[in-house]
Short mmCIF file of C-alpha atoms and ligand atoms in Angstrom, two decimals:
data_model
loop_
_atom_site.label_atom_id
_atom_site.label_comp_id
_atom_site.label_asym_id
_atom_site.label_seq_id
_atom_site.Cartn_x
_atom_site.Cartn_y
_atom_site.Cartn_z
CA MET A 136 0.13 0.01 0.23
CA ASN A 137 1.58 3.21 -1.18
CA THR A 138 0.69 6.16 0.85
CA THR A 139 -1.74 8.04 -0.81
CA GLU A 140 -3.91 4.85 -0.92
CA GLN A 141 -3.34 5.34 3.56
CA MET A 142 -4.17 8.70 3.70
CA ILE A 143 -7.76 9.54 5.11
CA ARG A 144 -8.80 13.44 3.39
CA LYS A 145 -9.57 15.38 6.63
CA HIS A 146 -12.38 17.62 6.24
CA ASN A 147 -11.00 20.82 4.66
CA PHE A 148 -12.75 23.88 5.77
CA ASN A 149 -9.99 26.64 5.12
CA SER A 150 -10.56 29.75 4.26
CA GLY A 151 -8.08 29.66 0.84
CA PRO A 152 -6.44 28.38 -0.22
CA SER A 153 -9.25 25.86 -0.09
CA VAL A 154 -10.07 22.53 -1.03
CA LEU A 155 -10.74 21.64 -4.20
CA PRO A 156 -12.35 18.51 -5.95
CA LYS A 157 -10.76 14.89 -4.93
CA GLU A 158 -10.84 14.41 -9.16
CA VAL A 159 -8.72 17.76 -9.64
CA PHE A 160 -6.02 16.60 -7.28
CA GLU A 161 -6.00 13.13 -9.36
CA GLU A 162 -5.30 14.95 -12.72
CA ALA A 163 -3.10 17.86 -11.34
CA SER A 164 -0.84 14.88 -9.48
CA ALA A 165 -1.00 12.71 -12.61
CA SER A 166 -0.45 15.77 -15.24
CA ILE A 167 3.26 16.51 -12.80
CA LEU A 168 4.52 13.55 -13.59
CA ASN A 169 3.26 12.72 -17.46
CA PHE A 170 0.85 16.14 -19.63
CA ASN A 171 -1.40 14.65 -21.36
CA ASN A 172 0.50 11.54 -22.20
CA THR A 173 3.57 13.86 -23.60
CA GLY A 174 6.14 11.75 -21.75
CA LEU A 175 6.57 15.45 -19.85
CA SER A 176 5.62 17.44 -16.81
CA ILE A 177 3.31 19.63 -17.04
CA LEU A 178 5.91 21.64 -14.97
CA GLU A 179 8.46 21.98 -18.10
CA ILE A 180 6.36 22.49 -21.62
CA GLY A 181 6.75 25.64 -23.05
CA HIS A 182 3.95 27.92 -22.74
CA ARG A 183 4.24 29.12 -26.06
CA THR A 184 3.66 25.86 -27.40
CA PRO A 185 0.33 24.49 -29.13
CA LEU A 186 0.25 22.27 -25.62
CA PHE A 187 -0.27 25.40 -22.88
CA GLU A 188 -1.70 27.59 -25.82
CA ASN A 189 -4.94 24.89 -25.70
CA VAL A 190 -4.76 24.88 -21.61
CA LEU A 191 -5.55 28.23 -21.51
CA GLU A 192 -7.95 28.78 -24.64
CA GLU A 193 -9.67 26.38 -23.14
CA ALA A 194 -10.16 27.75 -19.55
CA VAL A 195 -11.37 31.71 -20.75
CA SER A 196 -14.35 29.24 -22.81
CA LEU A 197 -14.90 27.59 -20.37
CA VAL A 198 -15.16 30.91 -18.00
CA LYS A 199 -16.99 32.57 -20.84
CA GLU A 200 -19.54 29.26 -20.73
CA LEU A 201 -20.59 29.07 -17.45
CA MET A 202 -20.77 32.50 -16.42
CA HIS A 203 -22.61 33.11 -19.81
CA LEU A 204 -20.67 36.31 -20.74
CA ASP A 205 -21.17 38.31 -23.25
CA SER A 206 -18.72 38.28 -25.87
CA ASP A 207 -17.51 41.56 -25.26
CA LYS A 208 -16.38 40.60 -21.90
CA GLU A 209 -12.23 40.03 -22.06
CA VAL A 210 -11.30 36.87 -19.65
CA LEU A 211 -7.26 37.03 -18.32
CA PHE A 212 -5.31 35.05 -16.22
CA LEU A 213 -2.81 37.82 -14.40
CA HIS A 214 -0.17 36.95 -11.83
CA GLY A 215 -0.40 38.86 -8.24
CA GLY A 216 -3.27 37.14 -6.34
CA ALA A 217 -6.07 39.92 -5.56
CA THR A 218 -4.09 42.08 -3.43
CA THR A 219 -2.77 43.10 -7.11
CA GLN A 220 -5.79 44.30 -8.33
CA PHE A 221 -6.18 46.42 -5.38
CA PHE A 222 -4.14 49.41 -7.45
CA GLN A 223 -4.48 47.43 -10.97
CA VAL A 224 -7.67 48.54 -11.34
CA PRO A 225 -7.21 52.38 -10.97
CA MET A 226 -4.47 52.54 -12.26
CA ASN A 227 -6.27 51.38 -15.15
CA LEU A 228 -9.25 53.17 -14.70
CA LEU A 229 -8.82 56.42 -12.11
CA ASP A 230 -7.24 59.23 -13.06
CA GLU A 231 -5.60 61.85 -10.81
CA GLN A 232 -8.37 64.43 -11.06
CA ALA A 233 -11.11 61.54 -11.37
CA LYS A 234 -13.70 60.35 -8.53
CA ALA A 235 -14.18 56.59 -7.97
CA ALA A 236 -16.80 55.37 -5.29
CA TYR A 237 -16.26 52.71 -3.54
CA LEU A 238 -18.26 50.59 -1.05
CA ASP A 239 -16.40 50.03 2.74
CA CYS A 240 -18.14 46.31 4.46
CA GLY A 241 -15.24 44.56 5.15
CA THR A 242 -11.33 43.98 5.20
CA TRP A 243 -10.13 43.54 2.21
CA GLY A 244 -12.46 46.53 0.77
CA THR A 245 -10.87 48.59 3.13
CA LYS A 246 -7.45 47.70 1.27
CA ALA A 247 -8.77 48.38 -2.43
CA ILE A 248 -9.53 51.57 -0.94
CA LYS A 249 -6.30 52.48 1.01
CA GLU A 250 -4.52 51.56 -2.70
CA ALA A 251 -6.66 53.53 -4.77
CA LYS A 252 -6.32 56.66 -2.90
CA LEU A 253 -2.57 56.55 -4.54
CA PHE A 254 -3.75 56.89 -8.10
CA GLY A 255 -7.27 59.55 -7.48
CA ASN A 256 -10.28 61.21 -5.96
CA VAL A 257 -12.32 58.22 -3.68
CA GLU A 258 -15.51 58.99 -2.21
CA MET A 259 -16.29 56.15 0.44
CA VAL A 260 -20.64 55.61 -0.57
CA ALA A 261 -20.77 53.68 2.91
CA SER A 262 -19.59 51.62 5.90
CA SER A 263 -19.39 49.21 7.96
CA LYS A 264 -16.70 49.79 9.78
CA ASP A 265 -19.38 50.58 13.10
CA LYS A 266 -19.52 47.28 13.75
CA ASN A 267 -16.89 45.68 13.04
CA TYR A 268 -18.26 45.19 8.98
CA THR A 269 -20.87 42.57 10.62
CA TYR A 270 -23.60 43.85 8.32
CA ILE A 271 -23.93 45.36 4.53
CA PRO A 272 -24.79 48.98 4.32
CA LYS A 273 -27.41 49.90 2.85
CA GLY A 274 -30.02 52.81 1.22
CA TYR A 275 -26.42 54.79 0.40
CA THR A 276 -26.35 56.71 -2.92
CA ILE A 277 -23.53 56.36 -5.64
CA PRO A 278 -22.01 59.65 -6.73
CA GLU A 279 -23.57 59.79 -10.82
CA ASP A 280 -19.47 60.92 -11.67
CA ALA A 281 -17.64 58.25 -10.50
CA VAL A 282 -15.68 56.79 -12.60
CA TYR A 283 -16.68 53.46 -11.06
CA PHE A 284 -18.33 51.65 -7.82
CA HIS A 285 -16.03 48.97 -6.44
CA TYR A 286 -17.09 46.74 -3.47
CA THR A 287 -16.22 43.18 -2.20
CA SER A 288 -19.32 40.58 -3.12
CA ASN A 289 -18.04 38.25 0.07
CA ASN A 290 -16.73 39.14 2.75
CA THR A 291 -14.26 36.26 3.37
CA ILE A 292 -13.03 37.07 6.45
CA GLU A 293 -16.04 38.98 8.04
CA GLY A 294 -18.53 36.44 6.72
CA THR A 295 -20.88 38.75 4.89
CA GLN A 296 -22.32 38.55 1.46
CA MET A 297 -24.42 41.09 -1.02
CA HIS A 298 -27.49 38.79 -2.29
CA ALA A 299 -28.14 41.18 -4.72
CA ILE A 300 -26.09 44.21 -7.18
CA PRO A 301 -26.62 47.58 -6.05
CA GLU A 302 -28.86 49.27 -9.08
CA THR A 303 -26.98 52.23 -11.08
CA LYS A 304 -25.40 52.96 -14.49
CA VAL A 305 -21.83 54.08 -12.64
CA PRO A 306 -19.97 51.40 -14.02
CA LEU A 307 -19.59 47.59 -11.65
CA VAL A 308 -16.41 47.48 -10.60
CA ALA A 309 -16.08 44.11 -7.88
CA ASP A 310 -13.75 41.79 -6.08
CA MET A 311 -15.34 38.41 -6.17
CA SER A 312 -12.40 36.36 -5.32
CA SER A 313 -14.21 34.25 -2.21
CA ASP A 314 -17.43 33.70 -4.54
CA ILE A 315 -17.14 33.67 -7.78
CA LEU A 316 -18.67 30.62 -9.74
CA SER A 317 -20.90 29.36 -6.39
CA TYR A 318 -24.05 30.99 -7.86
CA ASN A 319 -26.23 32.51 -10.71
CA MET A 320 -25.81 36.35 -11.05
CA ASP A 321 -25.67 39.06 -14.32
CA PHE A 322 -21.90 38.90 -14.63
CA ASN A 323 -22.53 41.11 -17.54
CA ARG A 324 -24.10 43.79 -15.01
CA PHE A 325 -19.83 44.37 -14.19
CA ALA A 326 -17.47 46.58 -16.17
CA LEU A 327 -14.34 44.38 -14.66
CA ILE A 328 -14.31 41.28 -12.08
CA TYR A 329 -11.76 40.32 -10.54
CA ALA A 330 -10.79 37.03 -8.32
CA GLY A 331 -7.58 35.53 -6.76
CA ALA A 332 -7.92 31.21 -7.79
CA GLN A 333 -7.58 30.34 -4.45
CA LYS A 334 -11.01 30.30 -3.25
CA ASN A 335 -13.66 28.72 -6.42
CA ILE A 336 -11.45 28.39 -9.11
CA GLY A 337 -8.15 26.55 -8.40
CA ALA A 338 -4.99 26.94 -7.12
CA ALA A 339 -2.89 30.39 -5.79
CA GLY A 340 -0.65 32.02 -7.59
CA VAL A 341 -3.08 33.68 -10.60
CA ASN A 342 -6.18 35.75 -10.73
CA LEU A 343 -9.06 35.15 -12.87
CA VAL A 344 -10.02 39.15 -14.71
CA ILE A 345 -12.56 39.87 -16.74
CA LEU A 346 -13.06 43.01 -17.87
CA GLU A 347 -14.79 45.26 -21.22
CA LYS A 348 -11.85 46.72 -23.40
CA ASP A 349 -13.92 49.96 -24.03
CA MET A 350 -12.96 50.77 -19.92
CA LEU A 351 -9.52 50.76 -20.97
CA GLY A 352 -7.28 54.21 -22.46
CA LYS A 353 -8.74 56.61 -20.95
CA VAL A 354 -6.77 57.60 -18.38
CA ASN A 355 -3.64 60.02 -18.91
CA ARG A 356 -0.88 57.55 -16.74
CA LYS A 357 2.14 55.70 -18.18
CA LEU A 358 1.22 52.47 -17.47
CA PRO A 359 3.80 49.83 -16.38
CA GLY A 360 3.34 46.62 -19.74
CA MET A 361 2.68 44.33 -17.38
CA MET A 362 -0.25 46.52 -15.44
CA ASP A 363 -1.47 47.74 -18.23
CA TYR A 364 -4.85 45.76 -18.94
CA ARG A 365 -4.60 46.55 -23.04
CA GLN A 366 -1.23 44.51 -23.15
CA HIS A 367 -2.36 41.73 -21.44
CA ILE A 368 -5.44 41.32 -24.02
CA GLU A 369 -3.56 41.97 -26.67
CA HIS A 370 -1.02 39.04 -25.50
CA HIS A 371 -3.75 37.01 -24.00
CA SER A 372 -2.52 36.48 -20.75
CA MET A 373 1.01 35.92 -22.45
CA LEU A 374 2.56 39.35 -21.97
CA ASN A 375 5.15 37.02 -20.22
CA THR A 376 5.82 33.78 -18.59
CA PRO A 377 2.48 32.67 -17.24
CA PRO A 378 1.68 30.55 -13.61
CA VAL A 379 0.89 27.68 -15.83
CA PHE A 380 0.34 24.99 -13.63
CA ALA A 381 -1.79 27.18 -11.80
CA ILE A 382 -3.92 27.92 -14.86
CA TYR A 383 -3.80 24.26 -15.20
CA VAL A 384 -5.45 24.15 -11.79
CA CYS A 385 -8.57 26.27 -13.42
CA LEU A 386 -9.02 24.25 -16.15
CA LEU A 387 -9.13 20.91 -14.51
CA THR A 388 -11.81 22.51 -11.65
CA LEU A 389 -13.73 24.72 -14.80
CA ARG A 390 -14.52 20.75 -15.88
CA TRP A 391 -15.24 19.67 -13.23
CA LEU A 392 -17.97 22.71 -12.30
CA LYS A 393 -18.91 21.83 -15.30
CA LYS A 394 -19.31 18.53 -15.14
CA ARG A 395 -21.22 18.85 -12.28
CA GLY A 396 -24.15 21.05 -13.67
CA GLY A 397 -22.73 24.15 -13.97
CA ILE A 398 -23.38 27.47 -11.66
CA SER A 399 -26.76 27.45 -11.54
CA ALA A 400 -26.00 23.64 -9.85
CA ILE A 401 -23.71 24.14 -7.51
CA GLU A 402 -25.23 26.89 -6.39
CA LYS A 403 -28.51 23.97 -5.22
CA VAL A 404 -25.75 22.76 -3.33
CA ASN A 405 -24.24 25.55 -1.73
CA ASP A 406 -27.45 26.51 -0.66
CA ARG A 407 -28.34 23.03 0.48
CA LYS A 408 -24.38 23.07 2.92
CA ALA A 409 -25.50 27.07 3.94
CA LYS A 410 -28.97 25.74 5.24
CA LEU A 411 -27.73 23.22 7.22
CA LEU A 412 -24.68 25.07 8.82
CA TYR A 413 -26.78 28.30 9.53
CA ASP A 414 -29.98 26.78 11.56
CA THR A 415 -27.35 24.50 13.23
CA LEU A 416 -26.23 27.32 14.56
CA ASP A 417 -29.51 28.82 15.52
CA SER A 418 -30.56 25.65 16.96
CA LEU A 419 -27.88 25.12 19.19
CA PRO A 420 -27.64 28.14 22.07
CA VAL A 421 -23.88 26.89 22.53
CA PHE A 422 -22.70 28.89 19.07
CA LYS A 423 -23.68 32.07 18.27
CA PRO A 424 -23.31 33.38 14.77
CA THR A 425 -22.28 37.12 15.03
CA VAL A 426 -23.48 38.49 11.18
CA ALA A 427 -26.47 40.42 10.59
CA ARG A 428 -28.82 37.57 9.44
CA GLU A 429 -29.48 38.86 5.92
CA ASP A 430 -26.39 39.21 5.38
CA ARG A 431 -25.15 36.20 5.74
CA SER A 432 -22.02 34.99 3.72
CA LYS A 433 -23.03 31.34 1.60
CA MET A 434 -19.20 30.65 1.80
CA ASN A 435 -17.83 32.10 4.84
CA VAL A 436 -19.79 31.21 8.30
CA VAL A 437 -18.16 33.11 10.89
CA PHE A 438 -19.55 32.94 14.46
CA ILE A 439 -18.75 32.59 18.66
CA MET A 440 -19.22 30.22 21.43
CA GLN A 441 -21.46 31.75 23.56
CA ASN A 442 -19.40 30.75 26.03
CA PRO A 443 -15.69 31.84 25.18
CA GLU A 444 -14.20 29.75 27.40
CA LEU A 445 -15.30 26.74 25.19
CA GLU A 446 -13.83 27.63 21.99
CA LYS A 447 -10.90 25.57 22.63
CA PRO A 448 -12.15 22.84 23.51
CA PHE A 449 -14.38 23.12 20.35
CA LEU A 450 -11.54 23.50 18.35
CA ASP A 451 -9.62 20.69 20.03
CA LEU A 452 -12.68 18.22 19.16
CA CYS A 453 -12.26 19.39 15.11
CA LYS A 454 -8.87 18.75 15.57
CA GLN A 455 -9.36 15.56 16.65
CA GLU A 456 -11.85 14.41 13.50
CA GLY A 457 -9.70 15.13 11.46
CA MET A 458 -11.16 18.73 10.64
CA VAL A 459 -9.30 21.59 9.78
CA GLY A 460 -9.65 25.37 8.75
CA VAL A 461 -12.46 26.36 12.03
CA LYS A 462 -10.65 28.91 13.52
CA GLY A 463 -11.75 32.22 12.42
CA HIS A 464 -9.25 34.71 10.96
CA ARG A 465 -6.90 36.22 13.53
CA SER A 466 -8.23 40.04 13.16
CA VAL A 467 -11.56 38.60 13.76
CA GLY A 468 -11.11 36.25 16.03
CA GLY A 469 -14.24 33.42 17.00
CA LEU A 470 -14.76 30.38 14.30
CA ARG A 471 -15.38 30.61 10.74
CA VAL A 472 -16.24 28.43 8.02
CA SER A 473 -15.53 28.19 4.59
CA LEU A 474 -17.65 26.20 2.15
CA TYR A 475 -16.98 27.13 -0.97
CA ASN A 476 -17.83 24.89 -4.01
CA ALA A 477 -15.32 22.30 -3.96
CA LEU A 478 -16.78 21.21 -0.27
CA GLU A 479 -18.68 18.51 0.31
CA MET A 480 -22.28 18.44 1.87
CA GLU A 481 -21.03 15.01 3.60
CA SER A 482 -18.44 17.62 5.24
CA VAL A 483 -21.16 19.63 6.42
CA GLU A 484 -22.82 16.50 7.59
CA ALA A 485 -19.66 15.43 9.81
CA LEU A 486 -19.73 19.45 11.33
CA VAL A 487 -22.85 19.55 12.53
CA SER A 488 -22.77 16.16 13.70
CA LEU A 489 -19.48 17.10 15.83
CA MET A 490 -21.45 20.19 16.97
CA LYS A 491 -24.56 18.20 18.00
CA HIS A 492 -22.82 16.32 20.27
CA PHE A 493 -20.70 18.82 21.44
CA ALA A 494 -23.86 21.04 22.15
CA GLN A 495 -25.19 17.77 24.67
CA LYS A 496 -22.44 17.50 25.88
CA HIS A 497 -21.85 20.99 26.67
CA GLY A 498 -24.86 22.83 26.85
C1 PLP B 593 -7.87 35.95 -0.10
C2 PLP B 593 -9.06 37.73 -0.88
C3 PLP B 593 -8.38 38.54 -1.00
C4 PLP B 593 -6.93 38.38 -1.28
O1 PLP B 593 -6.16 37.59 -1.78
P1 PLP B 593 -4.95 37.59 -2.59
O2 PLP B 593 -4.69 36.38 -3.55
O3 PLP B 593 -4.05 37.04 -1.55
O4 PLP B 593 -4.07 39.04 -3.02
C5 PLP B 593 -8.79 39.69 -1.90
N1 PLP B 593 -10.33 39.79 -1.42
C6 PLP B 593 -11.66 38.58 -1.46
C7 PLP B 593 -12.18 39.10 -1.00
C8 PLP B 593 -10.43 37.92 -1.05
O5 PLP B 593 -11.41 36.98 -0.38
#
């Protein structure tokens, strides 16, 4: 028996990098030894070869197909993670004298605002900082003279999610790092979407950026080539050596999603997972969800223990039962469970059963 056969998979509730489908792990590891029966590893093929060009082309076309994107949308795979998009977006879209509108609804959004201020004027339309970002602000006005309106669709750290696209004529820009591909929405409403891959799309090291070309070329500043979306569009995400393996893992995950029935099918599973977990939390008084009910995230479930002294015994029990990633982000504390696309229902069922036992013992 080899080590893989002996390995018992953990229930992985990590917030990112996070669980990917088992078959993606299997195919990706097979391709490290022998990619598509070429006698070469995926790690050693040239990026400017048909071998890799086909990978990239299929990944781009699966993104367009799964998200039902209009033909005028450009799909890019770029380096640098979502954090690079915090400055690449304003660098390309926001002139020094112009104004962008931002919603401040979590740690990541705050970072995006800080970076945007380096390039132009930022109007913060609303903030939920007053209550530690435990809700999504509503009823704010987006200034019509803003060149774009930026928000974080799902707040990975705080566990809130925007459940409707804001109504506005201002071009929409969204950081969808932690809920992209998890439920159906009209992705064509956005002028620009970006997402780090390591939550719902694939392996860390690459960013998915979807944008409208006619937003570009309107700022006066000079842009370094690697920061200029127009150059990446022109060179089909191959301005320099792309993160070949990370893009390949995205392709495998996108294929898996298509096989599972696409976004609408995975949305139903995600709804069931989130409902089971929130219902359990609501029914057991030892646990206390921290987020306004109507803004609860279906991807990241954040809660605390009614009695803080029970946090350690609960985490110890999770560890003992092979559950990882249940501890909350260091900045907010408490507990957090991430339910990304690749997390199977049975992992949520196992956690729920553990929670019930724990509540019986300590309730
Ligand atoms: C994880 C995350 C980021 C940061 O992604 P990096 O790839 O580490 O730069 C930004 N925004 C959101 C919403 C995230 O979940």
